[in-house]
Coordinates of C-alpha atoms and ligand atoms in Angstrom, one line a residue:
X1 CA -84.5 -219.2 -47.2
X2 CA -87.9 -220.8 -46.7
X3 CA -88.7 -224.2 -48.1
X4 CA -91.2 -223.9 -50.8
X5 CA -94.5 -225.5 -50.1
X6 CA -95.1 -228.5 -52.3
X7 CA -98.8 -227.7 -52.8
X8 CA -98.2 -224.3 -54.3
X9 CA -95.3 -225.5 -56.4
X10 CA -97.6 -228.1 -57.9
X11 CA -100.4 -225.6 -58.4
X12 CA -98.0 -223.4 -60.3
X13 CA -96.6 -226.3 -62.3
X14 CA -100.1 -227.2 -63.3
X15 CA -100.8 -223.8 -64.9
X16 CA -100.4 -223.9 -68.6
X17 CA -97.3 -222.1 -69.7
X18 CA -98.1 -219.2 -71.9
X19 CA -96.1 -219.0 -75.1
X20 CA -94.1 -215.8 -75.4
X21 CA -95.9 -213.3 -77.5
X22 CA -94.6 -209.7 -77.8
X23 CA -97.0 -207.1 -76.6
X24 CA -98.5 -204.7 -79.1
X25 CA -96.2 -201.6 -79.3
X26 CA -98.9 -199.2 -78.4
X27 CA -102.4 -199.3 -77.0
X28 CA -104.2 -197.9 -80.1
X29 CA -102.7 -200.7 -82.2
X30 CA -104.0 -203.3 -79.7
X31 CA -107.5 -201.9 -79.9
X32 CA -107.5 -202.0 -83.7
X33 CA -106.2 -205.6 -84.0
X34 CA -108.2 -208.7 -83.2
X35 CA -107.0 -210.1 -79.9
X36 CA -105.1 -213.3 -80.1
X37 CA -107.1 -216.4 -79.0
X38 CA -106.7 -217.3 -75.4
X39 CA -104.0 -220.0 -74.8
X40 CA -104.4 -220.4 -71.1
X41 CA -108.0 -220.1 -70.4
X42 CA -110.5 -217.4 -71.4
X43 CA -110.9 -214.1 -69.5
X44 CA -111.9 -215.1 -66.0
X45 CA -110.0 -218.3 -66.4
X46 CA -106.5 -218.9 -65.2
X47 CA -104.5 -216.9 -67.7
X48 CA -101.9 -214.7 -66.1
X49 CA -101.2 -211.0 -66.1
X50 CA -99.1 -211.3 -69.3
X51 CA -101.9 -212.6 -71.5
X52 CA -104.2 -209.7 -70.3
X53 CA -101.4 -207.1 -70.7
X54 CA -100.6 -208.3 -74.2
X55 CA -104.2 -207.8 -75.2
X56 CA -104.2 -204.4 -73.6
X57 CA -101.0 -203.4 -75.4
X58 CA -99.2 -202.7 -72.2
X59 CA -95.8 -204.0 -71.1
X60 CA -96.2 -205.6 -67.7
X61 CA -92.9 -206.1 -65.9
X62 CA -91.1 -207.1 -62.8
X63 CA -87.8 -206.4 -61.2
X64 CA -85.9 -209.7 -61.3
X65 CA -83.6 -211.0 -58.5
X66 CA -81.1 -212.9 -60.7
X67 CA -80.0 -215.2 -57.9
X68 CA -83.6 -216.4 -57.4
X69 CA -83.9 -216.7 -61.2
X70 CA -81.0 -219.2 -61.2
X71 CA -82.0 -221.1 -58.0
X72 CA -85.8 -221.1 -57.8
X73 CA -87.6 -222.9 -60.6
X74 CA -91.2 -221.8 -59.6
X75 CA -89.9 -218.2 -59.5
X76 CA -88.3 -218.6 -62.9
X77 CA -91.5 -220.0 -64.4
X78 CA -93.6 -217.3 -62.9
X79 CA -91.2 -214.6 -64.3
X80 CA -91.6 -216.0 -67.8
X81 CA -95.3 -216.6 -67.6
X82 CA -96.6 -213.5 -65.9
X83 CA -94.5 -210.7 -67.5
X84 CA -93.5 -209.4 -71.0
X85 CA -90.9 -207.0 -69.5
X86 CA -88.1 -207.4 -67.0
X87 CA -85.9 -205.0 -65.0
X88 CA -82.7 -206.1 -63.2
X89 CA -83.3 -205.4 -59.6
X90 CA -79.6 -204.8 -59.0
X91 CA -77.3 -206.3 -61.6
X92 CA -77.0 -203.4 -63.9
X93 CA -76.1 -200.9 -61.2
X94 CA -72.6 -199.5 -61.2
X95 CA -71.5 -201.3 -58.1
X96 CA -72.4 -204.6 -59.7
X97 CA -71.0 -204.1 -63.2
X98 CA -67.7 -202.5 -62.2
X99 CA -66.8 -203.6 -58.7
X100 CA -63.1 -203.0 -59.5
X101 CA -62.2 -200.0 -61.5
X102 CA -61.6 -200.9 -65.1
X103 CA -62.9 -204.5 -64.7
X104 CA -66.4 -205.0 -65.9
X105 CA -68.6 -208.0 -64.9
X106 CA -71.6 -208.2 -67.1
X107 CA -72.3 -211.9 -66.5
X108 CA -75.4 -211.6 -64.3
X109 CA -77.0 -208.9 -66.4
X110 CA -76.2 -210.7 -69.6
X111 CA -77.9 -213.8 -68.2
X112 CA -81.1 -211.8 -67.5
X113 CA -81.0 -210.3 -71.0
X114 CA -80.7 -213.8 -72.5
X115 CA -83.6 -215.0 -70.3
X116 CA -85.7 -212.1 -71.5
X117 CA -84.9 -212.8 -75.2
X118 CA -85.7 -216.5 -74.8
X119 CA -89.1 -215.5 -73.3
X120 CA -90.0 -212.7 -75.7
X121 CA -89.6 -210.0 -73.0
X122 CA -88.3 -206.5 -73.2
X123 CA -85.6 -205.3 -70.8
X124 CA -85.7 -202.0 -68.9
X125 CA -82.2 -201.0 -68.0
X126 CA -81.8 -199.7 -64.4
X127 CA -79.9 -197.5 -63.6
X128 CA -77.0 -195.4 -65.0
X129 CA -76.6 -192.4 -62.7
X130 CA -77.6 -192.7 -59.0
X131 CA -76.3 -191.6 -55.6
X132 CA -76.6 -195.1 -54.3
X133 CA -75.1 -198.5 -55.0
X134 CA -72.0 -197.0 -56.6
X135 CA -68.6 -198.9 -56.2
X136 CA -66.5 -197.8 -53.3
X137 CA -63.5 -197.1 -55.5
X138 CA -65.6 -194.4 -57.1
X139 CA -67.0 -192.8 -54.0
X140 CA -64.1 -193.1 -51.6
X141 CA -61.3 -192.0 -53.9
X142 CA -60.7 -188.3 -54.1
X143 CA -61.3 -187.8 -57.8
X144 CA -61.3 -184.2 -59.3
X145 CA -64.5 -183.0 -60.9
X146 CA -62.9 -183.4 -64.4
X147 CA -61.9 -187.0 -63.5
X148 CA -65.4 -187.8 -62.2
X149 CA -67.0 -186.4 -65.4
X150 CA -64.7 -188.6 -67.5
X151 CA -65.6 -191.6 -65.3
X152 CA -69.3 -191.0 -65.6
X153 CA -69.1 -190.6 -69.3
X154 CA -67.1 -193.8 -69.7
X155 CA -69.5 -195.7 -67.4
X156 CA -72.6 -194.6 -69.4
X157 CA -71.1 -195.1 -72.8
X158 CA -69.6 -198.5 -71.9
X159 CA -72.7 -199.9 -70.3
X160 CA -75.2 -198.6 -72.9
X161 CA -72.9 -199.8 -75.7
X162 CA -72.6 -203.2 -74.1
X163 CA -76.4 -203.7 -74.1
X164 CA -77.1 -201.8 -77.3
X165 CA -80.2 -203.1 -79.1
X166 CA -81.0 -205.4 -76.1
X167 CA -82.2 -202.9 -73.6
X168 CA -85.1 -200.7 -74.8
X169 CA -85.5 -198.3 -71.9
X170 CA -82.8 -196.9 -69.7
X171 CA -83.4 -195.2 -66.4
X172 CA -80.6 -192.8 -67.1
X173 CA -80.9 -190.8 -63.9
X174 CA -82.5 -192.1 -60.7
X175 CA -83.7 -190.0 -57.7
X176 CA -82.0 -186.7 -58.6
X177 CA -84.5 -184.4 -56.6
X178 CA -85.5 -184.2 -53.0
X179 CA -89.2 -184.4 -52.2
X180 CA -89.3 -180.6 -51.8
X181 CA -88.1 -180.2 -55.4
X182 CA -84.5 -179.1 -54.6
X183 CA -81.6 -180.9 -56.2
X184 CA -80.4 -184.0 -54.2
X185 CA -76.9 -183.5 -52.8
X186 CA -74.9 -186.2 -54.6
X187 CA -71.4 -186.9 -55.7
X188 CA -72.6 -185.8 -59.2
X189 CA -74.3 -182.5 -58.2
X190 CA -71.4 -181.5 -55.9
X191 CA -68.7 -182.1 -58.5
X192 CA -70.4 -181.5 -61.8
X193 CA -73.4 -179.2 -61.1
X194 CA -76.9 -179.9 -62.4
X195 CA -75.6 -180.0 -66.0
X196 CA -74.6 -183.7 -65.3
X197 CA -78.2 -184.7 -66.2
X198 CA -78.1 -183.3 -69.7
X199 CA -74.6 -184.8 -70.2
X200 CA -75.8 -188.2 -69.0
X201 CA -78.7 -188.3 -71.5
X202 CA -76.5 -187.1 -74.4
X203 CA -73.9 -189.8 -73.7
X204 CA -76.5 -192.5 -73.4
X205 CA -78.2 -191.4 -76.6
X206 CA -74.8 -191.4 -78.4
X207 CA -74.2 -195.0 -77.3
X208 CA -77.6 -196.4 -78.3
X209 CA -79.7 -193.9 -80.3
X210 CA -82.8 -196.2 -80.3
X211 CA -83.1 -196.7 -76.6
X212 CA -85.8 -194.6 -74.8
X213 CA -84.1 -192.6 -72.1
X214 CA -85.9 -192.0 -68.8
X215 CA -85.8 -189.9 -65.7
X216 CA -86.9 -192.0 -62.7
X217 CA -87.9 -191.2 -59.2
X218 CA -90.2 -192.0 -56.2
X219 CA -92.9 -189.8 -54.6
X220 CA -93.4 -188.3 -58.0
X221 CA -96.7 -190.0 -58.9
X222 CA -99.0 -187.0 -58.4
X223 CA -98.6 -183.3 -58.9
X224 CA -96.3 -182.1 -56.1
X225 CA -93.0 -180.2 -55.5
X226 CA -90.9 -183.1 -56.7
X227 CA -92.9 -183.7 -59.9
X228 CA -93.0 -179.9 -60.5
X229 CA -89.2 -179.9 -60.4
X230 CA -89.2 -182.6 -63.0
X231 CA -91.7 -180.7 -65.1
X232 CA -89.4 -177.6 -65.1
X233 CA -86.3 -179.7 -65.8
X234 CA -87.9 -181.5 -68.8
X235 CA -88.9 -178.1 -70.3
X236 CA -85.3 -177.0 -69.9
X237 CA -83.8 -180.2 -71.3
X238 CA -86.2 -180.1 -74.3
X239 CA -85.3 -176.4 -75.0
X240 CA -81.6 -177.6 -75.0
X241 CA -82.6 -180.5 -77.4
X242 CA -81.4 -183.0 -74.9
X243 CA -82.6 -186.6 -75.8
X244 CA -85.0 -187.3 -72.9
X245 CA -87.9 -189.5 -73.8
X246 CA -89.6 -190.8 -70.6
X247 CA -90.9 -189.9 -67.2
X248 CA -90.4 -192.9 -64.8
X249 CA -92.6 -193.2 -61.7
X250 CA -91.3 -195.8 -59.4
X251 CA -94.6 -196.2 -57.5
X252 CA -93.3 -197.4 -54.1
X253 CA -96.5 -196.9 -52.1
X254 CA -97.4 -197.6 -48.5
X255 CA -101.0 -198.1 -47.4
X256 CA -100.5 -195.9 -44.3
X257 CA -99.7 -192.9 -46.5
X258 CA -102.7 -193.4 -48.9
X259 CA -102.9 -193.5 -52.7
X260 CA -102.0 -190.4 -54.7
X261 CA -105.2 -189.3 -56.5
X262 CA -103.7 -187.3 -59.3
X263 CA -101.3 -189.6 -61.0
X264 CA -103.2 -189.4 -64.3
X265 CA -103.1 -185.6 -64.3
X266 CA -99.4 -185.7 -63.6
X267 CA -98.7 -188.3 -66.4
X268 CA -100.7 -186.1 -68.8
X269 CA -98.7 -183.0 -68.1
X270 CA -95.5 -184.9 -69.0
X271 CA -97.1 -186.2 -72.1
X272 CA -97.9 -182.6 -73.1
X273 CA -94.2 -182.0 -73.0
X274 CA -93.6 -184.8 -75.5
X275 CA -92.6 -187.6 -73.1
X276 CA -93.9 -191.1 -72.7
X277 CA -94.1 -192.5 -69.2
X278 CA -93.8 -195.7 -67.2
X279 CA -94.6 -197.1 -63.8
X280 CA -91.2 -198.6 -63.0
X281 CA -91.1 -200.1 -59.5
X282 CA -94.5 -200.6 -58.2
X283 CA -95.1 -202.1 -54.8
X284 CA -97.5 -201.4 -52.0
X285 CA -96.2 -202.1 -48.5
X286 CA -98.0 -202.2 -45.2
X287 CA -97.3 -202.2 -41.5
X288 CA -97.4 -205.9 -40.4
X289 CA -99.4 -207.8 -39.5
X290 CA -101.8 -207.6 -42.5
X291 CA -105.5 -207.2 -42.0
X292 CA -108.4 -207.0 -44.4
X293 CA -108.5 -203.2 -44.6
X294 CA -104.8 -203.0 -45.4
X295 CA -105.2 -205.7 -48.0
X296 CA -108.1 -203.7 -49.5
X297 CA -106.0 -200.6 -49.5
X298 CA -103.2 -202.5 -51.2
X299 CA -105.6 -203.4 -54.0
X300 CA -106.4 -199.7 -54.4
X301 CA -102.7 -198.8 -54.6
X302 CA -101.8 -201.3 -57.3
X303 CA -105.0 -200.7 -59.2
X304 CA -105.0 -196.9 -59.2
X305 CA -101.5 -196.7 -60.6
X306 CA -102.4 -199.3 -63.2
X307 CA -105.6 -197.4 -64.2
X308 CA -103.7 -194.1 -64.5
X309 CA -101.2 -195.8 -66.8
X310 CA -104.0 -197.3 -68.9
X311 CA -105.9 -194.0 -69.1
X312 CA -102.8 -192.0 -70.0
X313 CA -102.1 -192.0 -73.8
X314 CA -98.4 -192.7 -73.6
X315 CA -97.8 -194.8 -70.5
X316 CA -96.1 -197.8 -72.0
X317 CA -95.2 -200.1 -69.2
X318 CA -96.1 -201.0 -65.6
X319 CA -93.4 -202.8 -63.7
X320 CA -93.6 -204.4 -60.2
X321 CA -90.6 -204.2 -57.9
X322 CA -90.7 -207.9 -57.5
X323 CA -93.9 -210.0 -57.7
X324 CA -93.4 -212.3 -54.6
X325 CA -92.9 -211.4 -50.9
X326 CA -90.3 -214.2 -50.9
X327 CA -87.7 -211.8 -52.4
X328 CA -89.1 -208.3 -51.8
X329 CA -86.7 -205.6 -50.7
X330 CA -89.3 -204.1 -48.3
X331 CA -88.9 -206.0 -45.0
X332 CA -85.1 -205.4 -45.1
X333 CA -85.5 -201.7 -45.6
X334 CA -88.7 -200.6 -43.9
X335 CA -88.7 -202.0 -40.4
X336 CA -92.0 -203.7 -39.4
X337 CA -93.4 -203.5 -43.0
X338 CA -94.0 -206.0 -45.7
X339 CA -96.5 -208.0 -47.8
X340 CA -95.7 -205.4 -50.5
X341 CA -96.1 -207.5 -53.7
X342 CA -99.1 -209.2 -55.4
X343 CA -98.0 -212.8 -54.6
X344 CA -97.1 -214.1 -51.1
X345 CA -94.0 -216.0 -50.2
X346 CA -95.4 -219.2 -51.6
X347 CA -96.4 -217.5 -54.8
X348 CA -100.1 -217.6 -53.8
X349 CA -102.0 -214.8 -55.5
X350 CA -103.4 -212.0 -53.4
X351 CA -106.5 -209.8 -54.1
X352 CA -104.2 -207.2 -55.7
X353 CA -103.1 -209.7 -58.3
X354 CA -106.7 -210.5 -59.3
X355 CA -107.6 -206.8 -59.3
X356 CA -104.8 -206.0 -61.7
X357 CA -105.6 -208.9 -63.9
X358 CA -109.2 -207.8 -64.1
X359 CA -108.2 -204.2 -64.9
X360 CA -105.9 -205.4 -67.7
X361 CA -108.6 -207.7 -69.0
X362 CA -111.1 -204.8 -69.2
X363 CA -108.5 -202.7 -71.0
X364 CA -107.9 -205.4 -73.6
X365 CA -111.6 -205.7 -74.6
Ligands
XIL1 C1 -83.3 -201.8 -54.2 C2 -83.2 -203.3 -54.4 O1 -84.5 -203.8 -54.5 C3 -82.5 -203.9 -53.3 O2 -82.3 -205.3 -53.5 C4 -81.1 -203.2 -53.1 O3 -80.5 -203.7 -51.9 C5 -81.3 -201.8 -52.9 O4 -82.0 -201.3 -54.1 N1 -85.5 -197.5 -55.8 C6 -84.7 -198.0 -56.8 C7 -84.2 -199.3 -56.8 O5 -84.5 -197.3 -57.9 O6 -83.0 -199.5 -57.5 C8 -84.1 -199.9 -55.4 O7 -83.8 -201.2 -55.4 C9 -85.4 -199.6 -54.6 C10 -85.7 -198.1 -54.6

């Protein structure tokens, strides 16, 4: 791990800490109410994303690396100051909460939920049903379909019950379709058929009827084969009275692939089916080294997804998949790529940070 630069640590420490204030629940309410007086500088001053998002009635979130949260004080301070929502980057995934069959370990996730509560932040739960980051006892054992269904049911009910009332959104399913709109071949599809999705939402709803339940995926920002598959699925689930409430758009963009231009159109067609929506994992990576055009393209990526969310009627939150390059998942997964978050490794703000803050400030006027 890199040694933190003293200068940037001091710069961060000198920023006024913003008192926790819950965001307005919906945008219309925010526009009707008088905005709260600025605590950390007027618009254009040094207030963070959170202040601007509170005024705009939007939940602004980040994925949280809980090891960094424990070990890195400037990271911890920025997590509290800049965001009114958090998502565990890993610690609510099945592999982490039940590494040994029948033995739950909630400690890391509980710690984050406690942090969020202390800082007036909402928690997005991520994720209940996925093909990845499952415990090896689950994927390597030869369970029968009936056994797997019972295990999935128990996992969902136990986890949602454990966090009942403390997690307001759940990414119930994650990445269930391929980019061409066909069903992804997973342990769940192979053994249970596509009905596992309806089952999962029903079980989650049974365990916490107040939590908003989301479908979540990547490459589903705009109108395309994958989002078409979601649109068809939501119609079917609604016809079967399945409790599905939200369409989650991860928003992992890369400057070399361009920015999807029809995110707003897509969010609106899900709203028309009665869903709310959320940007759940936004980052905008680039082939390294960076240059001014890539940096400019990154601004467009972050800002266009944020604008779409603010222009949609029921897009309730916008979450970054990490806010600093220091802990970003990108370099470890996309070879030769990086610089995917709005703050660099020393927590220095990039143009994308200021662009998002300006957009949120405009939205809150
Ligand atoms: C990633 C985490 O960021 C990494 O730390 C982990 O090693 C792998 O998973 N889509 C998702 C997230 O839904 O859960 C993934 O998170 C990133 C892609």
